[in-house]
XYZ file of C-alpha atoms in Angstrom:
406
model
C 98.310 -12.601 -67.639
C 98.262 -16.320 -68.277
C 101.293 -17.617 -66.362
C 102.830 -21.092 -66.333
C 104.599 -21.842 -63.043
C 107.020 -24.694 -63.657
C 107.660 -26.432 -60.336
C 104.689 -24.703 -58.712
C 104.319 -27.397 -56.014
C 107.685 -26.505 -54.468
C 109.025 -24.356 -51.636
C 109.009 -21.099 -53.643
C 106.723 -22.214 -56.473
C 103.651 -22.739 -54.282
C 103.601 -19.350 -52.497
C 104.443 -17.656 -55.821
C 101.476 -19.361 -57.481
C 99.163 -18.190 -54.684
C 100.576 -14.652 -54.716
C 100.128 -14.230 -58.464
C 96.697 -15.864 -58.485
C 95.647 -13.475 -55.731
C 96.814 -10.594 -57.945
C 94.361 -11.741 -60.646
C 96.587 -13.762 -62.973
C 95.536 -17.049 -64.593
C 97.937 -19.573 -63.026
C 98.832 -22.984 -64.449
C 101.212 -25.183 -62.439
C 103.342 -27.697 -64.353
C 105.145 -30.074 -62.003
C 106.307 -33.703 -61.877
C 105.962 -33.742 -58.035
C 109.567 -34.978 -57.758
C 110.143 -33.054 -54.529
C 107.524 -35.252 -52.840
C 109.244 -38.390 -54.160
C 112.566 -37.122 -52.782
C 110.939 -36.842 -49.347
C 110.048 -40.516 -49.676
C 113.569 -41.397 -50.787
C 115.162 -39.533 -47.876
C 112.665 -40.851 -45.343
C 111.803 -37.357 -44.154
C 108.760 -35.118 -44.422
C 108.069 -31.418 -44.437
C 107.802 -30.055 -40.893
C 104.446 -28.595 -41.923
C 101.776 -31.104 -43.081
C 101.266 -30.820 -46.840
C 98.148 -31.912 -48.680
C 98.227 -33.096 -52.286
C 98.537 -30.439 -54.964
C 94.962 -31.190 -56.014
C 93.680 -30.582 -52.477
C 95.763 -27.429 -52.126
C 94.311 -25.948 -55.309
C 90.790 -27.014 -54.277
C 91.130 -25.180 -50.971
C 92.474 -22.082 -52.736
C 89.442 -22.064 -55.038
C 87.072 -22.538 -52.096
C 88.710 -19.639 -50.198
C 89.115 -17.169 -53.058
C 86.983 -18.268 -56.012
C 90.165 -18.353 -58.115
C 91.351 -21.485 -59.868
C 94.937 -22.682 -60.100
C 95.247 -25.389 -62.743
C 97.618 -28.342 -62.261
C 99.335 -30.326 -65.019
C 101.528 -33.362 -64.279
C 104.447 -32.863 -66.694
C 108.145 -33.691 -66.296
C 109.972 -30.865 -68.083
C 113.211 -32.834 -68.290
C 111.656 -35.934 -69.870
C 108.309 -35.008 -71.442
C 109.424 -32.607 -74.180
C 106.511 -33.275 -76.538
C 103.972 -32.967 -73.703
C 105.569 -29.670 -72.682
C 105.650 -28.338 -76.236
C 102.037 -29.351 -76.859
C 100.923 -27.658 -73.637
C 102.763 -24.441 -74.546
C 101.329 -24.563 -78.063
C 97.780 -24.914 -76.757
C 97.941 -22.380 -73.914
C 100.505 -19.840 -75.224
C 101.266 -18.300 -71.816
C 102.285 -14.653 -71.494
C 104.973 -15.641 -68.987
C 106.690 -18.764 -67.706
C 108.246 -18.858 -64.247
C 110.813 -21.654 -64.067
C 111.328 -23.274 -60.648
C 111.455 -26.837 -61.990
C 114.939 -27.795 -60.801
C 116.399 -29.894 -57.986
C 117.327 -27.087 -55.600
C 119.524 -28.543 -52.835
C 123.317 -28.402 -53.000
C 123.797 -31.184 -50.381
C 121.386 -33.494 -52.206
C 123.285 -32.903 -55.447
C 126.510 -34.078 -53.747
C 125.195 -37.196 -51.966
C 126.448 -39.718 -54.540
C 127.238 -40.164 -58.224
C 123.565 -41.036 -58.789
C 122.415 -37.771 -57.202
C 124.931 -35.789 -59.243
C 123.651 -37.380 -62.460
C 120.029 -36.816 -61.491
C 120.627 -33.140 -60.688
C 122.442 -32.456 -63.967
C 119.991 -34.439 -66.112
C 116.918 -32.938 -64.458
C 118.020 -29.305 -64.179
C 119.846 -28.795 -67.462
C 117.380 -30.805 -69.568
C 114.387 -29.042 -68.025
C 115.863 -25.624 -68.809
C 116.894 -26.533 -72.341
C 113.602 -28.261 -73.157
C 111.739 -25.138 -72.103
C 113.954 -22.787 -74.136
C 113.847 -25.112 -77.127
C 110.050 -25.377 -77.075
C 109.522 -21.612 -76.730
C 111.810 -21.071 -79.721
C 110.256 -23.804 -81.842
C 106.759 -22.388 -81.242
C 107.939 -18.798 -81.785
C 106.252 -17.692 -78.556
C 106.888 -14.178 -77.317
C 106.730 -15.429 -73.725
C 108.664 -13.777 -70.898
C 110.727 -16.457 -69.142
C 111.604 -15.792 -65.492
C 114.096 -18.216 -63.963
C 114.877 -18.647 -60.294
C 118.638 -18.965 -60.100
C 121.001 -18.595 -57.169
C 123.607 -16.246 -55.727
C 125.792 -19.361 -55.646
C 126.701 -18.915 -59.347
C 129.068 -16.158 -58.213
C 130.855 -18.282 -55.626
C 131.942 -16.666 -52.371
C 134.943 -14.471 -53.029
C 137.107 -12.555 -50.598
C 138.247 -9.786 -52.966
C 136.175 -7.173 -51.131
C 134.456 -5.806 -54.235
C 130.674 -5.721 -54.600
C 129.190 -8.429 -56.821
C 127.302 -6.679 -59.650
C 123.915 -7.768 -60.948
C 125.038 -10.371 -63.448
C 127.407 -8.433 -65.658
C 130.951 -7.269 -64.960
C 132.577 -4.344 -66.821
C 136.094 -5.300 -67.899
C 138.912 -3.758 -69.877
C 140.503 -5.942 -72.563
C 143.839 -5.130 -74.162
C 143.753 -5.334 -77.955
C 146.547 -6.531 -80.229
C 147.346 -2.869 -80.861
C 147.891 -2.189 -77.159
C 144.645 -0.259 -76.618
C 142.128 -1.087 -73.902
C 138.530 -1.641 -74.914
C 135.599 -1.875 -72.519
C 133.188 -4.794 -72.492
C 130.546 -6.239 -70.172
C 130.787 -9.967 -69.548
C 128.879 -12.392 -67.346
C 130.374 -12.306 -63.873
C 132.809 -15.269 -63.771
C 131.038 -18.375 -62.523
C 132.435 -20.163 -59.480
C 129.984 -22.951 -58.531
C 130.398 -24.651 -55.164
C 128.361 -27.791 -55.894
C 126.820 -29.777 -58.738
C 123.544 -27.955 -58.091
C 125.248 -24.579 -58.432
C 127.039 -25.793 -61.546
C 123.684 -26.525 -63.221
C 122.624 -22.939 -62.535
C 125.824 -21.736 -64.204
C 124.988 -23.871 -67.243
C 121.484 -22.345 -67.201
C 123.100 -18.912 -67.507
C 124.927 -19.912 -70.679
C 121.774 -21.412 -72.180
C 119.904 -18.187 -71.476
C 122.622 -16.047 -73.054
C 122.555 -18.168 -76.224
C 118.776 -18.267 -76.681
C 118.363 -14.551 -75.931
C 121.052 -13.637 -78.467
C 120.258 -16.260 -81.101
C 116.457 -16.410 -80.943
C 115.420 -13.198 -79.220
C 113.823 -14.858 -76.187
C 112.901 -12.465 -73.385
C 114.568 -13.842 -70.250
C 114.978 -12.646 -66.656
C 117.377 -14.579 -64.404
C 116.965 -14.069 -60.654
C 120.077 -14.837 -58.602
C 118.418 -15.539 -55.267
C 119.878 -15.699 -51.773
C 118.951 -18.207 -49.054
C 115.232 -18.054 -48.315
C 113.979 -17.891 -44.736
C 110.531 -17.606 -43.201
C 107.360 -19.643 -43.273
C 104.308 -17.678 -44.311
C 103.229 -15.318 -47.029
C 100.017 -13.315 -46.902
C 98.269 -15.996 -48.965
C 99.499 -19.114 -47.129
C 98.070 -17.707 -43.882
C 94.531 -17.808 -45.225
C 93.891 -21.474 -44.509
C 95.783 -24.168 -42.616
C 95.812 -26.379 -45.720
C 97.517 -23.680 -47.796
C 100.625 -23.754 -45.602
C 103.940 -23.930 -47.401
C 106.372 -26.825 -47.075
C 109.105 -26.323 -44.465
C 112.302 -28.358 -44.663
C 114.506 -29.013 -41.635
C 116.676 -31.931 -42.770
C 120.385 -31.733 -43.531
C 119.878 -31.824 -47.300
C 116.981 -29.436 -47.931
C 116.694 -27.296 -44.810
C 118.140 -23.791 -45.316
C 120.530 -22.630 -42.621
C 118.463 -19.997 -40.783
C 115.261 -22.055 -40.800
C 117.265 -25.057 -39.557
C 118.730 -23.052 -36.665
C 115.268 -21.897 -35.610
C 113.833 -25.415 -35.731
C 116.806 -26.751 -33.796
C 116.225 -24.078 -31.142
C 112.522 -24.943 -30.956
C 113.097 -28.679 -30.345
C 116.098 -28.366 -28.018
C 118.612 -29.562 -30.601
C 122.083 -27.955 -30.689
C 122.547 -25.334 -33.408
C 124.825 -27.091 -35.901
C 127.518 -24.711 -37.183
C 129.917 -26.293 -39.662
C 133.558 -25.254 -39.721
C 134.243 -21.797 -38.273
C 130.807 -20.497 -39.230
C 132.651 -17.767 -41.112
C 130.662 -18.367 -44.293
C 128.830 -15.173 -45.269
C 125.583 -15.799 -47.107
C 122.880 -13.684 -48.752
C 119.324 -13.963 -47.403
C 115.778 -13.044 -48.402
C 112.425 -13.556 -46.674
C 109.954 -15.752 -48.549
C 107.414 -12.903 -48.761
C 110.047 -10.743 -50.482
C 110.919 -13.619 -52.794
C 107.394 -13.728 -54.237
C 107.256 -9.924 -54.401
C 110.492 -9.839 -56.394
C 109.131 -12.369 -58.875
C 106.050 -10.189 -59.356
C 108.239 -7.099 -59.907
C 110.298 -8.983 -62.494
C 107.070 -10.079 -64.168
C 105.950 -6.461 -64.478
C 109.284 -5.318 -65.918
C 110.214 -7.704 -68.757
C 113.166 -7.107 -71.079
C 112.430 -6.169 -74.686
C 112.551 -8.864 -77.356
C 116.130 -9.085 -78.576
C 117.551 -7.517 -75.397
C 120.210 -9.275 -73.366
C 119.214 -11.426 -70.387
C 118.027 -9.267 -67.494
C 119.725 -10.318 -64.254
C 118.646 -9.325 -60.735
C 120.345 -10.175 -57.437
C 117.323 -11.329 -55.435
C 118.532 -10.840 -51.875
C 118.040 -8.261 -49.156
C 120.875 -8.726 -46.620
C 123.991 -10.735 -45.823
C 125.027 -12.437 -42.564
C 127.774 -14.677 -41.268
C 126.534 -18.119 -40.257
C 128.121 -17.973 -36.788
C 126.550 -14.547 -36.150
C 123.114 -15.997 -36.925
C 123.757 -18.957 -34.640
C 124.902 -16.717 -31.791
C 121.877 -14.428 -32.234
C 119.454 -17.370 -32.086
C 121.336 -18.917 -29.159
C 120.904 -15.661 -27.210
C 117.230 -15.471 -28.175
C 116.403 -19.084 -27.320
C 119.035 -20.337 -24.889
C 120.071 -23.052 -27.374
C 123.596 -24.428 -27.370
C 125.870 -24.332 -30.419
C 127.581 -27.470 -31.767
C 130.706 -26.710 -33.814
C 131.035 -29.510 -36.369
C 133.316 -30.406 -39.299
C 132.182 -28.797 -42.545
C 130.783 -31.285 -45.109
C 131.310 -28.730 -47.894
C 134.543 -28.003 -49.742
C 134.729 -24.239 -49.287
C 136.776 -21.473 -47.721
C 136.488 -21.301 -43.931
C 135.778 -17.560 -44.084
C 134.455 -15.322 -46.840
C 133.166 -11.813 -47.346
C 130.086 -11.135 -49.454
C 129.174 -7.694 -50.740
C 126.245 -7.749 -53.139
C 124.598 -5.062 -55.232
C 120.795 -5.250 -55.370
C 119.705 -1.796 -56.513
C 117.420 -3.018 -59.298
C 114.659 -4.390 -57.085
C 114.954 -1.458 -54.686
C 114.597 0.938 -57.615
C 111.430 -0.952 -58.631
C 109.947 -0.320 -55.187
C 110.901 -3.325 -53.029
C 110.773 -2.449 -49.317
C 112.617 -5.458 -47.920
C 111.730 -7.511 -44.863
C 114.841 -7.883 -42.697
C 115.683 -10.221 -39.841
C 113.599 -9.275 -36.829
C 112.886 -11.084 -33.581
C 109.129 -11.137 -34.296
C 109.501 -12.953 -37.596
C 112.099 -15.305 -36.154
C 109.756 -16.035 -33.276
C 106.998 -16.856 -35.764
C 109.170 -19.612 -37.234
C 109.966 -20.979 -33.765
C 106.231 -21.042 -32.992
C 105.550 -23.026 -36.198
C 108.403 -25.404 -35.342
C 107.052 -25.990 -31.837
C 103.538 -26.570 -33.166
C 104.734 -29.318 -35.501
C 107.686 -30.612 -33.460
C 106.026 -34.034 -33.223
C 106.736 -34.436 -36.970
C 110.513 -34.014 -36.595
C 112.776 -37.026 -37.040
C 115.836 -35.906 -35.078
C 118.070 -38.364 -36.918
C 117.456 -36.415 -40.154
C 118.602 -33.079 -38.752
C 122.413 -33.445 -39.198
C 123.971 -32.355 -42.503
C 125.903 -35.456 -43.559
C 126.106 -35.231 -47.371
C 129.828 -34.634 -47.987
C 131.421 -32.920 -50.973
C 134.319 -35.432 -51.249
C 135.142 -38.912 -49.970
C 137.919 -37.469 -47.795
C 135.511 -35.027 -46.156
C 132.939 -37.806 -45.662
C 135.302 -39.566 -43.249
C 135.253 -36.500 -40.922
C 131.480 -35.967 -40.714
C 129.767 -36.075 -37.323
C 126.545 -38.047 -37.739
C 125.555 -37.684 -34.070
C 125.719 -34.022 -32.886
C 123.572 -34.766 -29.834
C 125.974 -37.456 -28.631
C 123.195 -40.005 -28.217
C 125.472 -42.918 -29.056
C 127.825 -42.034 -26.202
C 124.932 -41.498 -23.813
C 123.449 -44.873 -24.673
C 126.673 -46.609 -23.595
C 126.578 -45.331 -20.006
């Protein structure tokens, strides 16, 4: 297939592009490279050294003989460029990663909130609008988030997208209907993913677009089979308080002798998936598109759930690291349960990778190898959800300011 990977320079987009190219597909990356500019803005860099997208694709061609094409296009701003590209290339599938993906970054300030909404919602709508205008029968796969569901404590399993409900009619009868699971976003970033859902529902119903929405858990891990092939193909690896995901951050903190930063009680239960499984799930979704005119296909793209404090305690036992219990910068319940249904991918043949000491150790080894690239001042999570919470944030978990006084 000819596949357009929107946001193919990113954390999931790059290994997905390699995985699908390796499987024989014709891959075209469309990206505005904004994630690299955000690194510059934040004054932080990927733990792993990243070459330019042009160099990355050159190395991939030299190693495999396969070409990955790169196009510098901003989906949120360059509508005509996007539409012209789609008209010329008419891809069989589009995989949409082209959104600002970090909840903390989306809550840093009013400017970051505006950027996240303008970028994410406009990118999604421009893509849907162009596919409709060109009458392309292209399968759109979108990487969403488990965060659209919120983190409830009702004890019931979260279904894959749709919730069966009974509605009482005016005549007193109860009729059955399936609705989108009620959205409960916990940040501006998550809110944009909820708006994506509504856009998808409209364009699938109104214009017959074939759409798959993947509600993904927190991604952990470093390598996929393809990124191991050459040192310059390595994926980006974020450790900072805005973009670093919780398990990867704990492992990096353990590797550099930094306290494991648990916010609040650590009672937040989260869904997780290994990065190798993430790219496998995208390939499975690609092979199993909905029919034209069908409703949006929704998968829960996760393999297991864990409490944050349990992960911290496991890594502390494994590494000898200490745990720092800090105020929570997020506005969320101190404790939550999370039961998630994910039968669809299992039924399609996914054999999930689960948390194992060997894979965790691999991440620690990567962190130690590139520890010289860590700016310890960027490790704390300090982007607060409200001004009141901001006043409680600990910017110095290592206590260096106190030590410098003595």
